[in-house]
PDB file of C-alpha atoms in Angstrom:
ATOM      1  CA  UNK A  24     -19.427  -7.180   0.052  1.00  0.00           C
ATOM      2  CA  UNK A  25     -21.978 -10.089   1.398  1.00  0.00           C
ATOM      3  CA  UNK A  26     -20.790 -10.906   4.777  1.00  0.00           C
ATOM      4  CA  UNK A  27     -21.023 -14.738   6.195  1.00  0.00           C
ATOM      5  CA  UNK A  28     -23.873 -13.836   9.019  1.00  0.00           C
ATOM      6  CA  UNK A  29     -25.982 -12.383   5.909  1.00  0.00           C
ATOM      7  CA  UNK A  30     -24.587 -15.902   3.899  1.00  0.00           C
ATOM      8  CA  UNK A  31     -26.113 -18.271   6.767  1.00  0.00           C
ATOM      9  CA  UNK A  32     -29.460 -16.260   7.432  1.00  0.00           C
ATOM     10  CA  UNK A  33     -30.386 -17.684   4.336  1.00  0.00           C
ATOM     11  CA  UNK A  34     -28.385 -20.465   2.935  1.00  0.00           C
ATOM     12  CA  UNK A  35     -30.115 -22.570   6.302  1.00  0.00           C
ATOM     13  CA  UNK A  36     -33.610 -22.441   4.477  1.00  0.00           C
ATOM     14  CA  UNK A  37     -31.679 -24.002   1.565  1.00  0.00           C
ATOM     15  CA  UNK A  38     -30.094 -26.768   3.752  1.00  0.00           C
ATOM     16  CA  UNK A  39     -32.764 -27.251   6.041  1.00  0.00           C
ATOM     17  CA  UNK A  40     -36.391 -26.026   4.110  1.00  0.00           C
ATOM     18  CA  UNK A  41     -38.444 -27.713   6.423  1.00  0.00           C
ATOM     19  CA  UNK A  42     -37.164 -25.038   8.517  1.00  0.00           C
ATOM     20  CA  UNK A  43     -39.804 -22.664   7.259  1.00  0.00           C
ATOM     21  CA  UNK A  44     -42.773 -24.697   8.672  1.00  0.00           C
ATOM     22  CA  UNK A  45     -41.592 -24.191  11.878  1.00  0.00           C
ATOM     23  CA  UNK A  46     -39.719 -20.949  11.572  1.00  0.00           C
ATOM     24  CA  UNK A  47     -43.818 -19.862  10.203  1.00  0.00           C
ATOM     25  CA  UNK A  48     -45.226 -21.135  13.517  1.00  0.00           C
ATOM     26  CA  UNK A  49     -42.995 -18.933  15.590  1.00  0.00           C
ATOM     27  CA  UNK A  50     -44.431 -16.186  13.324  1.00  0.00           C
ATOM     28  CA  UNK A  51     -48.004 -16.839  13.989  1.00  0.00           C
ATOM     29  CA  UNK A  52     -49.052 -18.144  11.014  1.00  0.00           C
ATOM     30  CA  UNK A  53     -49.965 -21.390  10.095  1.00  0.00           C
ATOM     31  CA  UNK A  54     -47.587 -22.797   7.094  1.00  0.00           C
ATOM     32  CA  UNK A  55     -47.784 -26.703   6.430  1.00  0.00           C
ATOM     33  CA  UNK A  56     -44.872 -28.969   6.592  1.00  0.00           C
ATOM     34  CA  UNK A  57     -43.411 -28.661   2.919  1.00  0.00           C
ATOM     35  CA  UNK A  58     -43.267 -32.749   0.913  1.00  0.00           C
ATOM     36  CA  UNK A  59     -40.792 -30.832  -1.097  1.00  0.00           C
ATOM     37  CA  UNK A  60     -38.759 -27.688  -1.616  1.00  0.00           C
ATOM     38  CA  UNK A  61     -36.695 -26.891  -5.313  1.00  0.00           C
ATOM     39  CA  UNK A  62     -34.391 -24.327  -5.177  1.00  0.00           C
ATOM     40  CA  UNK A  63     -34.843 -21.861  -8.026  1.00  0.00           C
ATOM     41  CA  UNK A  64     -32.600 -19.373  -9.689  1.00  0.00           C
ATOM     42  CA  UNK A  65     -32.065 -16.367  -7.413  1.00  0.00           C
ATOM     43  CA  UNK A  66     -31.170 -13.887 -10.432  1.00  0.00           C
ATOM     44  CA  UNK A  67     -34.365 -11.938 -11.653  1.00  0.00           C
ATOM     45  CA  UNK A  68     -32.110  -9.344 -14.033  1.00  0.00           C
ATOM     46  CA  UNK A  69     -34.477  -8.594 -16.466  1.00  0.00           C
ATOM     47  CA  UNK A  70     -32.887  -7.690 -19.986  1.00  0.00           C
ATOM     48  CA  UNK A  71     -32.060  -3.834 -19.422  1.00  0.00           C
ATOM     49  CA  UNK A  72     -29.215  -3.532 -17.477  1.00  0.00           C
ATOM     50  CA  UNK A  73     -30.569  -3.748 -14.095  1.00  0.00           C
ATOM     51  CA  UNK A  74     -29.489  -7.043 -11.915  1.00  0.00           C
ATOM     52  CA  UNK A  75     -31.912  -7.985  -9.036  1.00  0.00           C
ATOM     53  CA  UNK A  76     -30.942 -10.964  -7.071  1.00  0.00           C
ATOM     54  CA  UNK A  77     -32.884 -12.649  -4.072  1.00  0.00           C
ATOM     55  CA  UNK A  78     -30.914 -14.344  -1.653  1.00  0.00           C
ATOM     56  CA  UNK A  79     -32.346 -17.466  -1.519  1.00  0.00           C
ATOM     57  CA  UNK A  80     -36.040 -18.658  -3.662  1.00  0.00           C
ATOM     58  CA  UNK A  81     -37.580 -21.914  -2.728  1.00  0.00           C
ATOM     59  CA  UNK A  82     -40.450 -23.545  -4.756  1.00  0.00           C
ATOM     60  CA  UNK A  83     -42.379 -25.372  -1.537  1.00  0.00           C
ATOM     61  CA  UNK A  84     -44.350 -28.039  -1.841  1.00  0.00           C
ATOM     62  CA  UNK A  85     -46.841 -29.180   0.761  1.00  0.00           C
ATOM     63  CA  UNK A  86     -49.703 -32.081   1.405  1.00  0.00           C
ATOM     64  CA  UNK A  87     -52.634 -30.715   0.686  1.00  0.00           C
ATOM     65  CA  UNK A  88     -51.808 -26.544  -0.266  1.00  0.00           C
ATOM     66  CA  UNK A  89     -51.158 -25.377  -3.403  1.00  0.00           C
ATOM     67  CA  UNK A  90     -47.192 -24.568  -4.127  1.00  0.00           C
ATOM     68  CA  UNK A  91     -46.181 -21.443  -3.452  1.00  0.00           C
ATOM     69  CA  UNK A  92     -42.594 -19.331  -3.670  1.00  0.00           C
ATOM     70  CA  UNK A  93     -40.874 -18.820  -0.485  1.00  0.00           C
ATOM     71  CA  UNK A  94     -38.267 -15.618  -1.330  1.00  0.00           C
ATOM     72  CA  UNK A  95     -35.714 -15.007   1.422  1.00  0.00           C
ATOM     73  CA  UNK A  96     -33.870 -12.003   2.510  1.00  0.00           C
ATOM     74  CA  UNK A  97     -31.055 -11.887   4.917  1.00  0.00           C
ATOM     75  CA  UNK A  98     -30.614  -8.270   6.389  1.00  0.00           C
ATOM     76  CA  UNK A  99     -27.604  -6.740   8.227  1.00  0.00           C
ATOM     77  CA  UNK A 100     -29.398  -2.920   8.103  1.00  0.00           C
ATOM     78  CA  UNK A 101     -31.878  -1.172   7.279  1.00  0.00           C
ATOM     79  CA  UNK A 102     -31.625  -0.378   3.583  1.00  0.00           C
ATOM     80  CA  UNK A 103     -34.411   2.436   1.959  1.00  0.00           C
ATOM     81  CA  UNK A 104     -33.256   0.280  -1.447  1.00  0.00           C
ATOM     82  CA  UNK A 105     -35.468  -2.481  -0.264  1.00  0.00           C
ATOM     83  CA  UNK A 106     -38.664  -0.877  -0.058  1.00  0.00           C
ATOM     84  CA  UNK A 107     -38.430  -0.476  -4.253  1.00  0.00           C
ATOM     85  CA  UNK A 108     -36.966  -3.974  -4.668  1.00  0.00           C
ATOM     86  CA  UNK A 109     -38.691  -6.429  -2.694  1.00  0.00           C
ATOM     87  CA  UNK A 110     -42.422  -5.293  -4.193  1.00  0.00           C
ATOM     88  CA  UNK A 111     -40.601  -5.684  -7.336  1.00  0.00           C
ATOM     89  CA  UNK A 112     -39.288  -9.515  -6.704  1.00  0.00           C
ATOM     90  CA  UNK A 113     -42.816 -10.424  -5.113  1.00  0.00           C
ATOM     91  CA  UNK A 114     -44.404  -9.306  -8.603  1.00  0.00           C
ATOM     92  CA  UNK A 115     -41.653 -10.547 -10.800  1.00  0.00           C
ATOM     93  CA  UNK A 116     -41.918 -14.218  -9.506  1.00  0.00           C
ATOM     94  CA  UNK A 117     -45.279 -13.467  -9.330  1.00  0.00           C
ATOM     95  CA  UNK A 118     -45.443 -13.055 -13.106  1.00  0.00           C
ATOM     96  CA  UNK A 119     -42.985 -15.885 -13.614  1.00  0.00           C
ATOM     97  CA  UNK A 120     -44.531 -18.215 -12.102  1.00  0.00           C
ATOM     98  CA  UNK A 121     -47.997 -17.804 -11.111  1.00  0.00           C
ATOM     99  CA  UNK A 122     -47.695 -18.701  -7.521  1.00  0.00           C
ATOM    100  CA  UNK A 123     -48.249 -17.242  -4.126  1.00  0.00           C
ATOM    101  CA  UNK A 124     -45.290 -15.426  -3.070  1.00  0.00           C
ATOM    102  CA  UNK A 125     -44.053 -15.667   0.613  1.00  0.00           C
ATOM    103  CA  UNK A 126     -41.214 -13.151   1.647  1.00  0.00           C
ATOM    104  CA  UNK A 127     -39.035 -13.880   4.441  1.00  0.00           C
ATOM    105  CA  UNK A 128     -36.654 -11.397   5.867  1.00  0.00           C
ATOM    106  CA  UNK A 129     -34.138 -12.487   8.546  1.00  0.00           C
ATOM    107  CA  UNK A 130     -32.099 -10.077  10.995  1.00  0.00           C
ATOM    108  CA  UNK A 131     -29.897 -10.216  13.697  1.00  0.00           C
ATOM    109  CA  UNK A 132     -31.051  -6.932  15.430  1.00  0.00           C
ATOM    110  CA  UNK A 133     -34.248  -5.830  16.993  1.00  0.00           C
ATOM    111  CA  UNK A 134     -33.676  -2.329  15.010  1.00  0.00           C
ATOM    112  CA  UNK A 135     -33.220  -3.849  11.921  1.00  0.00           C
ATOM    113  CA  UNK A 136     -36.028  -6.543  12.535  1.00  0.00           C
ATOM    114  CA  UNK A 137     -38.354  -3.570  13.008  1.00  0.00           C
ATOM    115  CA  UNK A 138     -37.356  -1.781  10.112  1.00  0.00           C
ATOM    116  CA  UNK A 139     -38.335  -4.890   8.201  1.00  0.00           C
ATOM    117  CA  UNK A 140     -41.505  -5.342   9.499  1.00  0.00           C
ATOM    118  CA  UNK A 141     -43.099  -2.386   8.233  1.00  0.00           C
ATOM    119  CA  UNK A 142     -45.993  -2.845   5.337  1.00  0.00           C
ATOM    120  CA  UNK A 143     -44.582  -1.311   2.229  1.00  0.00           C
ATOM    121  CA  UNK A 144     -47.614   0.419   0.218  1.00  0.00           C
ATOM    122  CA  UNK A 145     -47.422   1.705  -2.970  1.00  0.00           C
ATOM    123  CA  UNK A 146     -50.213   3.903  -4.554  1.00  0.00           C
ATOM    124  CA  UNK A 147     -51.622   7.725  -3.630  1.00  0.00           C
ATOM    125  CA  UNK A 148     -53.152   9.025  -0.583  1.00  0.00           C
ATOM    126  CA  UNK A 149     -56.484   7.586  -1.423  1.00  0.00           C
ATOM    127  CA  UNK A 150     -55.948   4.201  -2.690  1.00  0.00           C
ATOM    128  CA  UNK A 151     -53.404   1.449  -2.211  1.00  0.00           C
ATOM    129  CA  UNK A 152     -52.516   0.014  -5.224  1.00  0.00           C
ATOM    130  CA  UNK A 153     -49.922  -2.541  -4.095  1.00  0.00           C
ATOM    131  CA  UNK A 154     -49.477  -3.428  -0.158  1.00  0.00           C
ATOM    132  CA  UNK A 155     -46.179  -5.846   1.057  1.00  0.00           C
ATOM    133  CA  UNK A 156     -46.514  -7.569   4.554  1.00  0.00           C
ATOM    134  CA  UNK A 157     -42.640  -9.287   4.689  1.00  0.00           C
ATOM    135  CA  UNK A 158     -42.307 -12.208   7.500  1.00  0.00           C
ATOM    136  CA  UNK A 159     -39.510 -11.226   9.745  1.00  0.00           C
ATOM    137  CA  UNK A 160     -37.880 -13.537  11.922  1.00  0.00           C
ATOM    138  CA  UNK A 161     -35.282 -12.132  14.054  1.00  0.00           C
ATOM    139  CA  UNK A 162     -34.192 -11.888  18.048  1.00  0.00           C
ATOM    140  CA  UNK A 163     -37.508 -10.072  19.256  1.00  0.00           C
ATOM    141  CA  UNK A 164     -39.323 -13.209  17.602  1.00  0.00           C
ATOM    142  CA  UNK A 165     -37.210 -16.077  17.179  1.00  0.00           C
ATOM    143  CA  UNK A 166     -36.898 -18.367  20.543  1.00  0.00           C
ATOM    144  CA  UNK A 167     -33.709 -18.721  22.774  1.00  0.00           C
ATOM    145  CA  UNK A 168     -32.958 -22.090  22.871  1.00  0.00           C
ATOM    146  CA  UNK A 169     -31.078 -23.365  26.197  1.00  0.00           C
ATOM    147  CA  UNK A 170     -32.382 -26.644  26.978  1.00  0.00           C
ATOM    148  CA  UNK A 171     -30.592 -29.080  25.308  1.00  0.00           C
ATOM    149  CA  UNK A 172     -33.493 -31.626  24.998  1.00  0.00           C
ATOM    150  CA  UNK A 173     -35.293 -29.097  23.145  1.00  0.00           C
ATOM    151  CA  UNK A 174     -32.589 -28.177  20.632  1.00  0.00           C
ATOM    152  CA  UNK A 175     -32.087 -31.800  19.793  1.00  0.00           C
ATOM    153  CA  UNK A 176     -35.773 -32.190  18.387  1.00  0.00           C
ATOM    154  CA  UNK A 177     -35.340 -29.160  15.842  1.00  0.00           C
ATOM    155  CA  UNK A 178     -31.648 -28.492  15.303  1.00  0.00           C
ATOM    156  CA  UNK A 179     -32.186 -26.214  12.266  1.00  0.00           C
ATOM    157  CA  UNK A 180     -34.318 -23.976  14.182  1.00  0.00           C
ATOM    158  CA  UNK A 181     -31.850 -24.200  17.228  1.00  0.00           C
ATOM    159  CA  UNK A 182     -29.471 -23.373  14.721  1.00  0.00           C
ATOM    160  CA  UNK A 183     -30.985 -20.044  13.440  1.00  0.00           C
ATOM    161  CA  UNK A 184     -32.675 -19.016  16.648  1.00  0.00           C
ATOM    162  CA  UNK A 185     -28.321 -19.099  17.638  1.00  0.00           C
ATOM    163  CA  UNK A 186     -28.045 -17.162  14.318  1.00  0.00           C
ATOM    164  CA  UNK A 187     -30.564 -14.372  14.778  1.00  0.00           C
ATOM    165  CA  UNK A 188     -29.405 -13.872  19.088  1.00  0.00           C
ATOM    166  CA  UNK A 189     -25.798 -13.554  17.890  1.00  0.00           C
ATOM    167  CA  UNK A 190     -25.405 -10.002  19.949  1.00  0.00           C
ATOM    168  CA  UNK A 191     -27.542 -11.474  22.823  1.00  0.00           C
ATOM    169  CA  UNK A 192     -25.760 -11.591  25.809  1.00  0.00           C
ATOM    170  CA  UNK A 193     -26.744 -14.714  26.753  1.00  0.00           C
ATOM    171  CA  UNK A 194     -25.674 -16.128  23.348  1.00  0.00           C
ATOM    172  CA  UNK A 195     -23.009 -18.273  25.405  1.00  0.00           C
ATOM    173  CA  UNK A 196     -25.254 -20.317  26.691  1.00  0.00           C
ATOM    174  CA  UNK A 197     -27.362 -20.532  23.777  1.00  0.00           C
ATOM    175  CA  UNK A 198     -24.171 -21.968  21.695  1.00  0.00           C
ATOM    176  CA  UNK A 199     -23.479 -24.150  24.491  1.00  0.00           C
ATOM    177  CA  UNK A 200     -26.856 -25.787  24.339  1.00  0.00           C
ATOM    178  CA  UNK A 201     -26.584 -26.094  20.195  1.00  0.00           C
ATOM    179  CA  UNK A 202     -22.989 -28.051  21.032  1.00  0.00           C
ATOM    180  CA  UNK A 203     -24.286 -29.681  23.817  1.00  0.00           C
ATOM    181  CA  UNK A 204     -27.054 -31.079  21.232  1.00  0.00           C
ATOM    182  CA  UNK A 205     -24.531 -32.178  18.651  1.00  0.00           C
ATOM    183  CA  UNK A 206     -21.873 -34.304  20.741  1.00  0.00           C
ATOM    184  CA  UNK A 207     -24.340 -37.835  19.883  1.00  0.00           C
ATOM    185  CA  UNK A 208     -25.360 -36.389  15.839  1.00  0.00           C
ATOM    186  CA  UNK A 209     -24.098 -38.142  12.760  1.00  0.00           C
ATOM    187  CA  UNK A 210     -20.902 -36.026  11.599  1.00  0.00           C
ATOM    188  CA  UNK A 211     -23.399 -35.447   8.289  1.00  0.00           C
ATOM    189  CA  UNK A 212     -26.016 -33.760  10.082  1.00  0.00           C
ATOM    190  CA  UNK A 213     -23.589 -31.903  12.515  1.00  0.00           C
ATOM    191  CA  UNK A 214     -21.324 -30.638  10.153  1.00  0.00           C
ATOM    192  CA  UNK A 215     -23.412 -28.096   8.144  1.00  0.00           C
ATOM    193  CA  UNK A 216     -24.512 -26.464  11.158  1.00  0.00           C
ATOM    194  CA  UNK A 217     -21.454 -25.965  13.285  1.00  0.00           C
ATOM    195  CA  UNK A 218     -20.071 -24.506   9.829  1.00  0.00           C
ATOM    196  CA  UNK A 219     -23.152 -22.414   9.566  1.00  0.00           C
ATOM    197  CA  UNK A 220     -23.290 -20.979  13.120  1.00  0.00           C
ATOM    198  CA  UNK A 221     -19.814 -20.095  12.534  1.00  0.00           C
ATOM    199  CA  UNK A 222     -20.711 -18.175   9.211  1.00  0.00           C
ATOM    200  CA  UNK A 223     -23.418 -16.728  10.920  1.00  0.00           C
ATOM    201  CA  UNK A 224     -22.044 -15.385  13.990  1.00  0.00           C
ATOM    202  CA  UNK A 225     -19.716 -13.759  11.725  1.00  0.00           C
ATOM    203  CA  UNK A 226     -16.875 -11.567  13.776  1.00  0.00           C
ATOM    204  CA  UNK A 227     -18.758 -11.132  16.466  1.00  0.00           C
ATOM    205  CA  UNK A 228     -17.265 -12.059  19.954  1.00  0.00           C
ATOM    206  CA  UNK A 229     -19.845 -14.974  19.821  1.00  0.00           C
ATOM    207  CA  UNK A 230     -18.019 -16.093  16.953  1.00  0.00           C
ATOM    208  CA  UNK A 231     -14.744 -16.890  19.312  1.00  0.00           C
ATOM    209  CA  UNK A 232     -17.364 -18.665  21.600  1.00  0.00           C
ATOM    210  CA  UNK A 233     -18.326 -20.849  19.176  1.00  0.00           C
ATOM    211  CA  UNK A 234     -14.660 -21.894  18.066  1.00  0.00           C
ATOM    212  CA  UNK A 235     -13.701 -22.627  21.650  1.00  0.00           C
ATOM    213  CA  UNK A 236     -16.789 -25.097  22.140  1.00  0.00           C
ATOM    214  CA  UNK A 237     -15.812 -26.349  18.639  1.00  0.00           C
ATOM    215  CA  UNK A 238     -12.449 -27.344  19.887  1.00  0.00           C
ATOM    216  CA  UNK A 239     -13.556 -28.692  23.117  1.00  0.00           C
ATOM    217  CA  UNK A 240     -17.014 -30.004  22.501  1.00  0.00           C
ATOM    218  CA  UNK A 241     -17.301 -31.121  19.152  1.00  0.00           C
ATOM    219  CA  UNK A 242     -13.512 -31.842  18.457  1.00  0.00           C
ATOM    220  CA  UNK A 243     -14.255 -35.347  17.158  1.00  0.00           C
ATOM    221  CA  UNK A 244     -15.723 -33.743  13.921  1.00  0.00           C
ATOM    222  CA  UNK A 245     -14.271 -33.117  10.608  1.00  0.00           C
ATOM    223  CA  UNK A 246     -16.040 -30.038   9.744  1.00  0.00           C
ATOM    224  CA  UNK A 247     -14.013 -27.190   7.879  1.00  0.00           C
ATOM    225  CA  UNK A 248     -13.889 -25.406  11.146  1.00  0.00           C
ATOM    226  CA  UNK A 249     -12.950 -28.423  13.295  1.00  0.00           C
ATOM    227  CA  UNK A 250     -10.011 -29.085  10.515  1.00  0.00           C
ATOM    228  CA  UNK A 251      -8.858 -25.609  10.892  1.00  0.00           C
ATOM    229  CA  UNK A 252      -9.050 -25.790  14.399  1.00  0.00           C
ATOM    230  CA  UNK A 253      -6.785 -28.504  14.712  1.00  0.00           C
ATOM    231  CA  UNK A 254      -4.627 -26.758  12.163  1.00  0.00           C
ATOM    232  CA  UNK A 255      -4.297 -23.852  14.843  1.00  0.00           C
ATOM    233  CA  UNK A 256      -3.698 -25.849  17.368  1.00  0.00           C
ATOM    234  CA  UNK A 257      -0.461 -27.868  16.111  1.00  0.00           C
ATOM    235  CA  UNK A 258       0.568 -24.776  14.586  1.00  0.00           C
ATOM    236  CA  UNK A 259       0.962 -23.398  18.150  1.00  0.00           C
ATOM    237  CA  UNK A 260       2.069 -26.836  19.317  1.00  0.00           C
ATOM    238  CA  UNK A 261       5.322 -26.675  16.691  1.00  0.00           C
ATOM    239  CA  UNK A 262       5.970 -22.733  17.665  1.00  0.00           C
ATOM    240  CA  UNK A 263       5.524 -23.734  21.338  1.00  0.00           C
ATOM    241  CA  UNK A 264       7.785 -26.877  21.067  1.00  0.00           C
ATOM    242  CA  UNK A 265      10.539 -24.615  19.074  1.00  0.00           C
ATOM    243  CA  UNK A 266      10.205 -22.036  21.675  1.00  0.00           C
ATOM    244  CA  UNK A 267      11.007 -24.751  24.617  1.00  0.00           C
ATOM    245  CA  UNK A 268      13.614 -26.595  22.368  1.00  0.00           C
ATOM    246  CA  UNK A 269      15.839 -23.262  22.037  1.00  0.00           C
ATOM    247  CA  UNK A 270      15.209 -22.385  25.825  1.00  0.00           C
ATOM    248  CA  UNK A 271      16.749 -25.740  26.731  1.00  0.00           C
ATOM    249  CA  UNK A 272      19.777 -25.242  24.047  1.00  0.00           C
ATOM    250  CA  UNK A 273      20.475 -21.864  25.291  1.00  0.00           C
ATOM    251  CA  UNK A 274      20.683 -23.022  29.165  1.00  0.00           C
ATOM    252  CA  UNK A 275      22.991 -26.108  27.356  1.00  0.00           C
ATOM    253  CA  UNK A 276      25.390 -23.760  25.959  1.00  0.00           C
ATOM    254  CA  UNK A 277      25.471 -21.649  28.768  1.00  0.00           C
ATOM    255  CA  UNK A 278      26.230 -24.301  31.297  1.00  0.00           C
ATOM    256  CA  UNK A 279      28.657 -25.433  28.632  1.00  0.00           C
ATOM    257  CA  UNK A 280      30.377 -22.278  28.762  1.00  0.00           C
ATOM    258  CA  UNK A 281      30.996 -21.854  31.574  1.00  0.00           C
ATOM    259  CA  UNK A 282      28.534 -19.109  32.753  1.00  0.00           C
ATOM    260  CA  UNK A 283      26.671 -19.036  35.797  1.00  0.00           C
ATOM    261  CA  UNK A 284      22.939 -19.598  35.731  1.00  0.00           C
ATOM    262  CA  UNK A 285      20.962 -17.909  38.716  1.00  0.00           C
ATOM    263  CA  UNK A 286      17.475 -18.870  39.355  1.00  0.00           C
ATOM    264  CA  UNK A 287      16.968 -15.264  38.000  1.00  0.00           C
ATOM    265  CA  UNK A 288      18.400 -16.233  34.612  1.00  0.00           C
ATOM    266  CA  UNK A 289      16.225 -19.647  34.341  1.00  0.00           C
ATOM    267  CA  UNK A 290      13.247 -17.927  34.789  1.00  0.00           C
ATOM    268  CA  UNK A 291      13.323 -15.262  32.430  1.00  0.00           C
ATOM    269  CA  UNK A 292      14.505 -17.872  29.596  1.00  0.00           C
ATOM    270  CA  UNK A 293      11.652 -20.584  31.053  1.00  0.00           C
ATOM    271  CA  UNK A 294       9.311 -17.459  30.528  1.00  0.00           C
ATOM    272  CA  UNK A 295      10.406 -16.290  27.217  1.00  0.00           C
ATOM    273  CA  UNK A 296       7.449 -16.823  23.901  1.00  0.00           C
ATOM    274  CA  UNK A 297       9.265 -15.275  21.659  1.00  0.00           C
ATOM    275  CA  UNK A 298      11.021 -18.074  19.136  1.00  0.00           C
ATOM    276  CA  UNK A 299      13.035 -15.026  17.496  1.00  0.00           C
ATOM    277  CA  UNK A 300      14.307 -13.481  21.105  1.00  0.00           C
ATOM    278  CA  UNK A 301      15.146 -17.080  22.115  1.00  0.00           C
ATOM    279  CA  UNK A 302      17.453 -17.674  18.566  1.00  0.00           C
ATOM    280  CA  UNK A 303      19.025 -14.210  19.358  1.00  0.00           C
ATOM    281  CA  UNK A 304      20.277 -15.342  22.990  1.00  0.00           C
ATOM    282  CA  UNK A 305      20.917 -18.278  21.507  1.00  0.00           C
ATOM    283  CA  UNK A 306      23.316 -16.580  19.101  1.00  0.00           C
ATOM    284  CA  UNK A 307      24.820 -14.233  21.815  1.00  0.00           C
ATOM    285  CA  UNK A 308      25.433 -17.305  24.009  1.00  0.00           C
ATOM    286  CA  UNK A 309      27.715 -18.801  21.837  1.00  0.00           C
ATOM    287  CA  UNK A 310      30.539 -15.853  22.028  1.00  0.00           C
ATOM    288  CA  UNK A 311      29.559 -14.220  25.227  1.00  0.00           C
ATOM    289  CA  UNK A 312      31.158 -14.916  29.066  1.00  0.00           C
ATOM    290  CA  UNK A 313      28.193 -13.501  31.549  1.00  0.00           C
ATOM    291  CA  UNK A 314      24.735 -13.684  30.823  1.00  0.00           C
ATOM    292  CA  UNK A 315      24.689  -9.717  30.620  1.00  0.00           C
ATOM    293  CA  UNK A 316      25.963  -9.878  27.481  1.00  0.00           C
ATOM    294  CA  UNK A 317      23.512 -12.543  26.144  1.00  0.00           C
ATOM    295  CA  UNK A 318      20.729 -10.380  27.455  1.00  0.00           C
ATOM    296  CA  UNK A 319      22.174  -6.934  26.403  1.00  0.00           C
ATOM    297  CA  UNK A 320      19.743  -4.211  25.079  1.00  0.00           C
ATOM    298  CA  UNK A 321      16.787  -6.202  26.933  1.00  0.00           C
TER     299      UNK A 321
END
């Protein structure tokens, strides 16, 4: 099953492909800003029953290059698979289309990142026939971001860079910065990428971070996650306002009845959460003549 972090470690290029110029210069080499980027079709199933799907494919356009293919992979784990399949799509689109063929490969772990790295060769002992040199961009490469100044100029990157340092320890700060960065953006702009740090950071305890900062910082959004933020939140508001509703009615019916309310007995109702505990008092209360028997078997 794809999970979201492997989702956003690619689907940025597709919102963002200008991303790649810069992403390239972090890499060390020296990639033009694209005039244009078409997405392509990701499926390259050929007609025997074998599907092979990139993640994302970009057809990038720039000034004064030639075109070329950008291919990119997100990956979780290592994954011996992809030492057949990615020489395969490089020579597939390279077929198709007749372009050069860049392969990215993004990671969240320096393991992983390392794993990627290596030059896949394919011939005998004494020749190569075929050699594969994937970019990687991943935490031991990609830089951490915490002055908000800086994050402002290239969101998209900041936005990855968060992506890819999702297990860093200081990842806190790191989100902070990217929120920090998108109080004064156009809801258009900001949208996308608190929804795609959010995907990205997947179930990691950065991802609770995130949310928090969401519901504080960048409230004023309308984002999916901002929505179901909000959601949340009067969700809890209506259980908490039930809760204190059916704390007051109990202490009603109990005054009304007669029964003597000690400071003891206030506080353990004023400190009861539990909406279901509360109606069951509630109940009791309404037959019983101490408050031992409302709170009997407690």
């Amino acid at each position: 099953m794809v999970s979201s972090p492997h989702e956003a470690m690619h689907r940025i290029f597709q919102e963002y492909p200008g991303l790649f110029s810069r992403v390239s210069e972090v890499l060390g080499v020296d990639i033009p800003p694209p005039t244009s980027a078409t997405p392509l079709p990701t499926d390259l199933t050929e007609a025997r029953p074998v599907e092979r799907r990139v993640d994302t494919l970009l057809r990038i356009e720039t000034e004064h290059d030639e075109p070329f293919l950008l291919a990119i992979e997100a990956q979780g784990k290592k994954d011996p698979r992809k030492t057949a399949s990615w020489p395969y799509y490089v020579s597939y689109l390279h077929n198709r289309y007749g372009l050069p063929i860049l392969l990215l490969v993004v990671c969240q772990d320096h393991a992983t990142a390392e794993w990627a790295a290596r030059p896949i060769s394919i011939g005998v002992r004494q020749w190569q026939t075929l050699a594969l040199n994937p970019l990687v961009a991943g935490p031991h490469n990609m830089p951490v971001i915490t002055d908000v100044a800086e994050a402002r100029k290239d969101l998209a990157l900041t936005t990855l860079a968060a992506i890819t340092h999702a297990d860093n320890p200081d990842v806190g700060a790191i989100l902070k910065t990217l929120s920090a960065a998108l109080r004064d953006t156009p809801e258009a702009i900001a949208d996308p990428i608190i929804e795609l740090t959010a995907q990205g950071l997947g179930n990691r305890p950065a991802a609770q971070q995130w949310r928090n900062l969401v519901a504080v910082d960048l409230s004023f959004y309308k984002s999916p996650l901002s929505e179901e933020l909000r959601d949340e939140g009067r969700a809890e508001g209506r259980a908490e306002g039930r809760a204190e509703g059916r704390a007051e009615g109990l202490l009603l019916v109990l005054h009304a009845r007669g029964i003597a309310i000690t400071d003891e007995t206030r506080e353990k109702i004023a400190d009861c959460d539990d909406p279901q505990l509360l109606h069951q008092w509630l109940n009791r209360a309404a037959t019983a003549t101490t408050t031992e028997e409302v709170f009997a078997g407690e």
